[in-house]
Coordinates of C-alpha atoms in Angstrom, one line a residue:
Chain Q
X1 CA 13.0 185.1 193.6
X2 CA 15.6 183.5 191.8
X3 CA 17.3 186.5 189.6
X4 CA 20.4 184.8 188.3
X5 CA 21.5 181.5 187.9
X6 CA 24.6 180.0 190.0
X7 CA 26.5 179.2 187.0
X8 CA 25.1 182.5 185.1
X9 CA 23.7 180.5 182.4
X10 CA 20.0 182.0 181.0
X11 CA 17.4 180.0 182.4
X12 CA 16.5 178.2 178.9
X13 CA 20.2 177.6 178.3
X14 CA 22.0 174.2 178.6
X15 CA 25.5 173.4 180.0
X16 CA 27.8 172.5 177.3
X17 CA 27.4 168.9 176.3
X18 CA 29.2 166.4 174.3
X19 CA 29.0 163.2 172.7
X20 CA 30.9 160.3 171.2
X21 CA 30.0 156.9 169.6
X22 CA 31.7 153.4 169.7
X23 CA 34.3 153.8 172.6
X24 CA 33.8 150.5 174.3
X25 CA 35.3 148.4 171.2
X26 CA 34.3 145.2 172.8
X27 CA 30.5 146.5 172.8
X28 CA 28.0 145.6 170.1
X29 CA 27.4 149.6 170.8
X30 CA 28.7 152.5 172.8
X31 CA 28.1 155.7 173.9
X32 CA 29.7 158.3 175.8
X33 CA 26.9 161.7 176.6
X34 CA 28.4 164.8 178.5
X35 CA 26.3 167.6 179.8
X36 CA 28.5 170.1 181.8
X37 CA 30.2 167.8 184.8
X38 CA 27.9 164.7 184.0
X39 CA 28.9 162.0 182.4
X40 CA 27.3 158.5 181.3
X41 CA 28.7 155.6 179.1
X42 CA 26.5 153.3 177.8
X43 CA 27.2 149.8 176.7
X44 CA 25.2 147.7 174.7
X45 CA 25.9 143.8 174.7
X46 CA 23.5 141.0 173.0
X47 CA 21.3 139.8 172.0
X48 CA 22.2 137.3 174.1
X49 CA 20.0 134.2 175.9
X50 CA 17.7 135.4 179.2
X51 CA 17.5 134.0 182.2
X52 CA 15.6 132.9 184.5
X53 CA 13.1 131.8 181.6
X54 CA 10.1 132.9 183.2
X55 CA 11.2 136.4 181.9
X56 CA 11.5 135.4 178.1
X57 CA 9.1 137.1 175.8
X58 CA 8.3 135.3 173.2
X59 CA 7.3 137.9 170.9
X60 CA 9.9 140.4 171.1
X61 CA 13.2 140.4 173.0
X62 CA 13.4 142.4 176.0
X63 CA 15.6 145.3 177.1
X64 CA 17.4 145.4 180.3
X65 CA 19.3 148.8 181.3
X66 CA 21.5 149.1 184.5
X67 CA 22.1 152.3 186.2
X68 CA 25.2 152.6 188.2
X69 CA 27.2 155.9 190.0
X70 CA 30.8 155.0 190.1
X71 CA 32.6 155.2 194.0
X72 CA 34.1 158.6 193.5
X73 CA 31.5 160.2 190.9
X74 CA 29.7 162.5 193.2
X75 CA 31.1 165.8 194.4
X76 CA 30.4 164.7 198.3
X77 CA 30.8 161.8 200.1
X78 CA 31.9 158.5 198.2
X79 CA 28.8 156.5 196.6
X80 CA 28.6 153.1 197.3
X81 CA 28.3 151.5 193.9
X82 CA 26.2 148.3 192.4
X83 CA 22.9 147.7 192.6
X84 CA 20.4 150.0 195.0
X85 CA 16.4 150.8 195.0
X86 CA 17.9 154.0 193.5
X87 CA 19.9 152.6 190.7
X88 CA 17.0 149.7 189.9
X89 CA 14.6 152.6 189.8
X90 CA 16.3 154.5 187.7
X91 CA 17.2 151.4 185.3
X92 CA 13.4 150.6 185.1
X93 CA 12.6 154.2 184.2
X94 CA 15.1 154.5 181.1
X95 CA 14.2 151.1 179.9
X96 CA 10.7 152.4 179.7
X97 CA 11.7 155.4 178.2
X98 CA 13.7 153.8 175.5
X99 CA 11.4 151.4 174.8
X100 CA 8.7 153.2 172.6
X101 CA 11.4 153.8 169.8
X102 CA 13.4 150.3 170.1
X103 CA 12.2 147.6 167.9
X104 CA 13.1 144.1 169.3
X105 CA 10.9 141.6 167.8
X106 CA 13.5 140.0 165.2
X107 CA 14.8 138.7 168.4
X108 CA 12.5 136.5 170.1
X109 CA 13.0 135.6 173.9
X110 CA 16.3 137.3 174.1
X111 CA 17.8 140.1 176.0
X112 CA 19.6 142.6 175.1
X113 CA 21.7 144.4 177.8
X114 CA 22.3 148.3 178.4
X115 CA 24.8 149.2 181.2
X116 CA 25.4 153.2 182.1
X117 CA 28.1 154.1 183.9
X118 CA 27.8 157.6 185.8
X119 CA 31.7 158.5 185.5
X120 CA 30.9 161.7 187.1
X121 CA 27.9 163.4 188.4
X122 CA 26.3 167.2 188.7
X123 CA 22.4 166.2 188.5
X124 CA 20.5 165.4 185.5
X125 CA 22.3 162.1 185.1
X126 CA 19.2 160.1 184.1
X127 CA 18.8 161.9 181.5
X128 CA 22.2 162.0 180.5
X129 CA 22.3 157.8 180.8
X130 CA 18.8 157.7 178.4
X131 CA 20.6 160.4 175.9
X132 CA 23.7 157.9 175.7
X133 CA 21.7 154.8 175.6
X134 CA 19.6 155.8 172.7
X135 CA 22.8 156.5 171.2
X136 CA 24.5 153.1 171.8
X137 CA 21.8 151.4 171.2
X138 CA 21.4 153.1 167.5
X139 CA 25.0 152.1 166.8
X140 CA 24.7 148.6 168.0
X141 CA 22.4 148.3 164.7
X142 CA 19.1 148.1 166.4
X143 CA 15.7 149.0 164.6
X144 CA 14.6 152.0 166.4
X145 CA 11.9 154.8 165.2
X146 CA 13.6 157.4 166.5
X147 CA 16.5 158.1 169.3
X148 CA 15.4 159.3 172.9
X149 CA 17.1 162.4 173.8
X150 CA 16.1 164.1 177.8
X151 CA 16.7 166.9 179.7
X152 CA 15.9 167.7 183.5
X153 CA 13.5 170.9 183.4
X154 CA 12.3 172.4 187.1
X155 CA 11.4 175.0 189.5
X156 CA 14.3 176.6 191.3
X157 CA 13.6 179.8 193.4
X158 CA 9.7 180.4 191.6
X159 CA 11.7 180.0 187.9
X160 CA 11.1 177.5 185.7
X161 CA 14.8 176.8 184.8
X162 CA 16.5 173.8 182.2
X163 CA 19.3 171.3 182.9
X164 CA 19.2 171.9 186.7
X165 CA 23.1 171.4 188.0
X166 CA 24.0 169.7 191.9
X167 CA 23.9 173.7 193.4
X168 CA 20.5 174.2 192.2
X169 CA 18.7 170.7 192.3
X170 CA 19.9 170.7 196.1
X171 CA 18.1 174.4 196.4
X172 CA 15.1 173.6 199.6
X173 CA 12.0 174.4 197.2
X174 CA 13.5 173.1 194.0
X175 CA 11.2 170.6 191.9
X176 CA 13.2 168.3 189.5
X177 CA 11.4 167.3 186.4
X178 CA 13.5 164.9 184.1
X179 CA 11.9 164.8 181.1
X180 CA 12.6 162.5 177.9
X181 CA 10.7 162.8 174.4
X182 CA 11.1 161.3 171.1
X183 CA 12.3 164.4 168.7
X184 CA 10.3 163.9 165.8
X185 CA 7.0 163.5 167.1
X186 CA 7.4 165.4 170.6
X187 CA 6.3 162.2 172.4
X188 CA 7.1 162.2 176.0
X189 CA 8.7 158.9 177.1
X190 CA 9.6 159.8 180.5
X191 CA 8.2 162.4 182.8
X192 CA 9.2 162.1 186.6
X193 CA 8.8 165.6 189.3
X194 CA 9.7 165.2 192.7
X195 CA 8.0 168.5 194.3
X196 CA 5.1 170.7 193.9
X197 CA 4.7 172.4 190.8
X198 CA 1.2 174.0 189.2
X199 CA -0.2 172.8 186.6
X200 CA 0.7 176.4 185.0
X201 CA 4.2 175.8 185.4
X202 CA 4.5 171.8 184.7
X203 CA 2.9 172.8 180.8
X204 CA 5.9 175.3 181.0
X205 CA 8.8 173.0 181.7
X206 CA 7.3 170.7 179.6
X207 CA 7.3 173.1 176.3
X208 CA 10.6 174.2 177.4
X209 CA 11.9 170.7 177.7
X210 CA 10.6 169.6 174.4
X211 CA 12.3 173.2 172.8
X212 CA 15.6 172.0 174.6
X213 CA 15.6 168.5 173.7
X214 CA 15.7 169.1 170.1
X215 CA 19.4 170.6 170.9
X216 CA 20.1 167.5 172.2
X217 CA 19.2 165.2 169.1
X218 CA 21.2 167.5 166.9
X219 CA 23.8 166.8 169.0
X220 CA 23.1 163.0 168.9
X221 CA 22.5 162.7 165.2
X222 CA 26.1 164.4 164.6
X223 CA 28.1 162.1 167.2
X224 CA 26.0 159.3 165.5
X225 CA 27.3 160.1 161.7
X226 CA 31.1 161.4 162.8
X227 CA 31.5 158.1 164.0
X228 CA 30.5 156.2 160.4
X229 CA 31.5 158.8 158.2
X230 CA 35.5 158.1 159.1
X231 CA 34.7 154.3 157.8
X232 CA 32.6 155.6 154.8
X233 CA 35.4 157.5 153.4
Chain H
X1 CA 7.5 164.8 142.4
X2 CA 8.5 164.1 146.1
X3 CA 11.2 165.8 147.5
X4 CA 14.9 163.7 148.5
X5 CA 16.5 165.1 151.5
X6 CA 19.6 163.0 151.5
X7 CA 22.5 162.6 149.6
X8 CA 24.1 159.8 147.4
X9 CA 26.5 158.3 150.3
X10 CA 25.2 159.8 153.1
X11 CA 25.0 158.6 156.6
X12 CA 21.7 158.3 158.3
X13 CA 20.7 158.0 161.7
X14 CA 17.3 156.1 163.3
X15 CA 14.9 159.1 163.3
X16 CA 15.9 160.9 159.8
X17 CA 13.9 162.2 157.4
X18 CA 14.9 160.6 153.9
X19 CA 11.9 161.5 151.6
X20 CA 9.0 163.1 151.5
X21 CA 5.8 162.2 149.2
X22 CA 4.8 158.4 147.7
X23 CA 7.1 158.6 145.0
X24 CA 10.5 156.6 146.2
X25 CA 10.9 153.9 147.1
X26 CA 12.8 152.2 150.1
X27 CA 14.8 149.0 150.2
X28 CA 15.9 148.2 153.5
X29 CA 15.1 149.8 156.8
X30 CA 12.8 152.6 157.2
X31 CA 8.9 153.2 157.5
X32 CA 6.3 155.6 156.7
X33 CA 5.0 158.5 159.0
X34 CA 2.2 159.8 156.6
X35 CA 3.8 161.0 154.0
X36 CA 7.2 161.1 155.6
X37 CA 10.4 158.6 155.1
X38 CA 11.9 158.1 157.7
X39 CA 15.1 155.9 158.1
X40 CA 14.9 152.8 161.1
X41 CA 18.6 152.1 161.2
X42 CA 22.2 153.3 160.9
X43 CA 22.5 153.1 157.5
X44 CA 24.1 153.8 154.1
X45 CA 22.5 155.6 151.6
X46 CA 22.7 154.3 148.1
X47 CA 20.2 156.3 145.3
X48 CA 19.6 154.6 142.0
X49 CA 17.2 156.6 140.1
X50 CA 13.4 156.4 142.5
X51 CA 14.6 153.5 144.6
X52 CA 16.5 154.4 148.0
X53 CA 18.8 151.4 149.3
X54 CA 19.8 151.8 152.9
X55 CA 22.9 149.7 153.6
X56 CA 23.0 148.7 156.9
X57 CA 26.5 149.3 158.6
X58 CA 25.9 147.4 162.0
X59 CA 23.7 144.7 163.3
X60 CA 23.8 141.4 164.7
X61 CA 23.4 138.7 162.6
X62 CA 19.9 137.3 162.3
X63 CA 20.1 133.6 160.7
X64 CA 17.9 133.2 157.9
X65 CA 17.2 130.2 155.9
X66 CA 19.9 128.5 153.3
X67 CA 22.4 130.5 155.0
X68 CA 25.8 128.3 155.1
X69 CA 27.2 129.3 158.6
X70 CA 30.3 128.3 160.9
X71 CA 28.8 126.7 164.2
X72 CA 30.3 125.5 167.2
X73 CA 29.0 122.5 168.7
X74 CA 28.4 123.3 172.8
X75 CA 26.2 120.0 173.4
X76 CA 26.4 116.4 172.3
X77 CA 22.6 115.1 172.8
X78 CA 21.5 111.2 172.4
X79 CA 19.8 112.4 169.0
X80 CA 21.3 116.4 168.4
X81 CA 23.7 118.3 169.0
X82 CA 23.1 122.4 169.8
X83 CA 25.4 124.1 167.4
X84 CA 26.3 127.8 168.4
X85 CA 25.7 129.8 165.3
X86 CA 26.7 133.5 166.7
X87 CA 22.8 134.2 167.2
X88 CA 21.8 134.5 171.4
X89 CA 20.2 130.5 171.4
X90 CA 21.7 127.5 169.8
X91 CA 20.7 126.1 166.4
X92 CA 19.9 122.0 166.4
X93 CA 21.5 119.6 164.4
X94 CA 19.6 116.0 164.6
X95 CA 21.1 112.9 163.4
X96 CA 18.8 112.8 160.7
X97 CA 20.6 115.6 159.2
X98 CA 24.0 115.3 160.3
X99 CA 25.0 111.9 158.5
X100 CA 23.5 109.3 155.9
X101 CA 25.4 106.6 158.0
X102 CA 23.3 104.1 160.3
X103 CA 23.0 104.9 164.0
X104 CA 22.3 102.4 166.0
X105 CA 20.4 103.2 169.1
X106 CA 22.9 104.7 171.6
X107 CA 25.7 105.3 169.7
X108 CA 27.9 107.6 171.0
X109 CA 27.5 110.7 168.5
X110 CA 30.8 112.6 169.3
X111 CA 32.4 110.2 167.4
X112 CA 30.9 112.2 164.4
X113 CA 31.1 116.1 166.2
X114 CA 32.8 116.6 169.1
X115 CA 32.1 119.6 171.7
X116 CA 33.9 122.3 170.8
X117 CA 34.4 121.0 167.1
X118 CA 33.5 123.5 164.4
X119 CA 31.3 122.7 161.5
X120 CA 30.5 124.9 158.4
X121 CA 26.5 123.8 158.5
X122 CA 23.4 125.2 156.4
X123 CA 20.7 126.4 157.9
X124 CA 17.6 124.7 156.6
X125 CA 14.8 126.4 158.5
X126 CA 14.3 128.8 160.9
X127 CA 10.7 129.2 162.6
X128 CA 9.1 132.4 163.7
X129 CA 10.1 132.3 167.1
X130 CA 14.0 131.6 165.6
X131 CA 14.0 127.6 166.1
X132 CA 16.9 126.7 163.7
X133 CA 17.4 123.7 162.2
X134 CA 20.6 122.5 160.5
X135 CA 21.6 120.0 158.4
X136 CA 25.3 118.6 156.8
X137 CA 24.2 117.2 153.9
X138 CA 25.4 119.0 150.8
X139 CA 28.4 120.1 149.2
X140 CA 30.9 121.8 151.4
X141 CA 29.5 121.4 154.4
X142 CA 32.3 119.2 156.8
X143 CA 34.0 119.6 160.0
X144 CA 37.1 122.2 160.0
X145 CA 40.0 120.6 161.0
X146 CA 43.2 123.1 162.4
X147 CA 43.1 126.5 160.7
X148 CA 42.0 130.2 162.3
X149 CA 38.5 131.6 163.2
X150 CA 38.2 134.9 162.8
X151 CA 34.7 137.1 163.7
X152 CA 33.9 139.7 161.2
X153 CA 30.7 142.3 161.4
X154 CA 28.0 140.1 159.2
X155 CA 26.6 143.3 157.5
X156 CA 30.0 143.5 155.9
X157 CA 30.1 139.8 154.5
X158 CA 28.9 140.0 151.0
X159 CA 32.0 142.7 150.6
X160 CA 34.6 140.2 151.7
X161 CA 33.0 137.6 149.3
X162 CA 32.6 140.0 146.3
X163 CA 30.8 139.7 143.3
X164 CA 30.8 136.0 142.3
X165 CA 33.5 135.9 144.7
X166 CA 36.0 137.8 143.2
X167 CA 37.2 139.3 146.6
X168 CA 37.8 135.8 148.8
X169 CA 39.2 134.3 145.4
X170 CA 41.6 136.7 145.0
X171 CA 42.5 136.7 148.9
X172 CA 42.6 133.1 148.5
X173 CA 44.6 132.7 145.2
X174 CA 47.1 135.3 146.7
X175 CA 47.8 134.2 150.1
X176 CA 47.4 130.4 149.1
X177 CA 44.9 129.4 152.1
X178 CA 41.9 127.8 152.0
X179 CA 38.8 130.3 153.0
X180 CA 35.4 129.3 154.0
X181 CA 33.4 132.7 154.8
X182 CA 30.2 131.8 157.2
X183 CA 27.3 134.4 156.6
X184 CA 27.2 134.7 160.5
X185 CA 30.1 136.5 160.2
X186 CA 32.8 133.7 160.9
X187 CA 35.9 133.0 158.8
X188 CA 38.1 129.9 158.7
X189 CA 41.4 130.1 157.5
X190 CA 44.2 127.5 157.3
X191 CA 47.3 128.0 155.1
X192 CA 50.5 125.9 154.3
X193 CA 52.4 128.4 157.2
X194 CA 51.5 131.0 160.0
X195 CA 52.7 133.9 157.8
X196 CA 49.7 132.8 155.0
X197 CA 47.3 132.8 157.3
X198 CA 48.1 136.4 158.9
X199 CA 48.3 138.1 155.5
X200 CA 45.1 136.7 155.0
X201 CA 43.9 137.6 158.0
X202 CA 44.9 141.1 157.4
X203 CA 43.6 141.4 154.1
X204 CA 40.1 140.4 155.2
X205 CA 40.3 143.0 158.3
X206 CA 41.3 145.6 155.7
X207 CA 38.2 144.8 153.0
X208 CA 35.8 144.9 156.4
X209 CA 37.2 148.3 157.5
X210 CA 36.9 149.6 153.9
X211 CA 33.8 147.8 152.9
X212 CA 31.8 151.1 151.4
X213 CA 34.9 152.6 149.4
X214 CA 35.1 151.7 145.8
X215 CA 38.2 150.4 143.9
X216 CA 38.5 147.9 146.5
X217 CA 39.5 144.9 145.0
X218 CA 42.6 146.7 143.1
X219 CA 43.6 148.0 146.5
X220 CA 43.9 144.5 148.2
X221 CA 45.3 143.5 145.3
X222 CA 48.5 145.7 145.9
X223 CA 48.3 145.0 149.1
X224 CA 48.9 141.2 149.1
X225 CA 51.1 141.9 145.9
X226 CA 53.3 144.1 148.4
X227 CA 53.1 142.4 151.2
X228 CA 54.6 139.1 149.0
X229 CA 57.2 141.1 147.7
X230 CA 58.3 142.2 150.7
X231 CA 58.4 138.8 151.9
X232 CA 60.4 137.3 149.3
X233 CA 63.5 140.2 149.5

């Protein structure tokens, strides 16, 4: 049984995290999202034109996120970088969770790009890219119902533990379940598990990650605001 | 009565709660959840008396009709030319619009707009699916010849042109240049010397950066009265 965490964190506590708006000045919208030793950028650029034009929606525009560890990010061995069936999968799956919240149809047929950079990397950083793409995407100007904000929940050792770090994600029987809801309405928007968990347990991490998410936004809404308030005043 | 849960001033983020109950009213970008408010954008928030005006502070710009714009022509056609507004497609220009002259069948039309020549245009329609049409005829609307172009935020355009134009007059009068403000968010400047057009320059940048303080206009007003001073010691 797993008695005490590696890190000696609670079980329902998350690492220390951090955020910051509008640091790519040549972005429409930027984001940086810290969560212990991961971090993601996020840059927004467009709407711009899409090609090929078999892929152009007429009724809405269409959002396009890319996923990419840098070379040296990891704690291991050097990543190889660019485009993989890991990064594209991991692209896809934070478009669709942004999607629910993003409102694109004042931009027919267009595209409008998100690129997340993983500058460094201790699990969780899907999560960490969808927290700072909501976030860049916000300050781009977009129409969006809400912002995104997700949190890895799993089983590590029997214990349903939050914001999972390398040591315990690489435990033999741990189960990593990134999860990413829409604060104000507890939607979930993405909900991936990579192990055996019972259905007992997956309700658990699920209330727990909805509880812990909610510390997230607050934590998005104030990076959000610091940014414009500086121009306000 | 409803009850208000932002300030006069106040920064909100997409997601917010603004208002709760039928009785205000919004003007700008936010919806209903029920009974909720709930703000769509990053946005300013301006009260006057029931009605809530939510100021956007970022966006790209969306071309709406009537609007006179600073395009960019990227393609010479045998009866258009595709005009680069700032918006991700081109707008069209057909010869119709462009002149009153005769064209005879295969004329050469760059001998009226070049590639690469800037026009200030108005935009006469713009369909559902953001087809824009253009035309030239009307007052003000000619080819800019020398000068600076400058890329502002648009949200931030009706400050630089003031009430009735009192802001770009005063710029204007001050720095003797000649100013034509696009509402895509382009500026063309061309003064008697380099020096004219920089302070301009400068003064626009410092009216975008300070667009939501008040007692704006007296500030640039010192400002270019310094700055003239300074240059005639």
């Amino acid at each position: 049984m797993y008695e005490k965490r590696f890190d000696g964190r609670a079980f329902d506590e998350l690492r220390p995290m951090k955020a910051k708006v509008g640091i790519v000045k040549n972005a429409v919208g930027s984001a940086m999202f810290q969560i212990g030793k991961t971090i993601a950028l996020a840059a927004v650029y467009g709407p711009r034109e899409l090609h090929p034009r078999h892929l152009q929606d007429i009724s809405s525009g269409t959002l396009r996120c890319f996923y990419n560890m840098m070379a040296f990010s990891g704690s291991g061995e050097r990543v190889k970088p660019g485009p993989s069936r890991r990064s594209r999968e991991i692209g896809l799956v934070t478009e669709k969770a942004i999607l629910p919240v993003l409102d694109l149809t004042e931009f027919p047929r267009t595209t409008v790009d998100v690129f997340i950079e993983l500058l460094q990397t201790d699990a969780g950083t899907r999560c960490a890219g969808i927290c700072a793409a909501s976030m860049a995407l916000a300050d781009a100007g977009f129409k969006m119902k809400d912002l995104v904000a997700a949190v890895s929940c799993g089983l590590v050792g029997g214990k349903i533990v939050v914001d999972l770090n390398y040591e315990e994600e690489a435990q033999e029987d741990a189960v990593d379940i990134p999860i990413a809801i829409i604060p104000r309405t507890g939607e979930i928007t993405l909900l991936q598990a990579d192990g055996i968990v019972t259905r007992e347990q997956l309700k658990e991490a699920i209330s727990l990650a909805k509880r812990k998410c909610l510390e997230i936004y607050e934590i998005q809404k104030r990076a959000l605001k610091e940014r414009y308030e500086k121009e306000v005043k | 009565m409803g009850k208000l849960f932002v300030k006069n001033k106040q920064i909100v983020v997409p997601g917010e709660l603004i208002a709760k109950g039928m009785d205000y009213i919004p003007v700008g970008d936010a919806y209903r959840d029920g009974e909720d408010l709930i703000a769509s954008r990053v946005s300013l928030i301006d009260i006057n008396g029931r009605v809530i005006k939510l100021i956007p502070l970022r966006g790209t710009y969306i071309p709406k009709k009537g609007d006179i714009v600073i395009g960019r022509i990227n393609e010479v056609g045998y009866y258009n030319w595709l005009v680069d507004i700032g918006y991700a497609y081109d707008a069209n220009l057909s010869v119709r619009d462009a002149t009153s002259d005769f064209i005879e069948r295969g004329t050469e039309l760059s001998r009226y707009y070049d590639l690469d020549e800037y026009i200030v245009t108005r935009i006469i329609s713009v369909t559902k699916f953001k087809a824009i049409d253009l035309t030239m005829k009307g007052p003000g609307l000619k080819k800019l010849v020398g000068g600076i172009i400058i890329n502002v935020i648009p949200q931030r355009i009706p400050r630089i042109v003031g009430k009735k134009g009192s802001m770009i007059n005063l710029i204007k009068e001050l720095t003797n240049c000649q100013i034509i403000v696009g509402q895509n968010g382009r500026i063309w400047i061309r003064g008697k010397n380099a020096e004219d057009e920089m302070l301009a320059i400068k003064a626009i940048r410092l009216v975008e950066e300070k667009a939501h303080t008040s007692g704006l206009t007296d500030e640039i007003k010192n400002f270019l009265m310094e700055a003239k001073k300074g240059k005639n010691v």
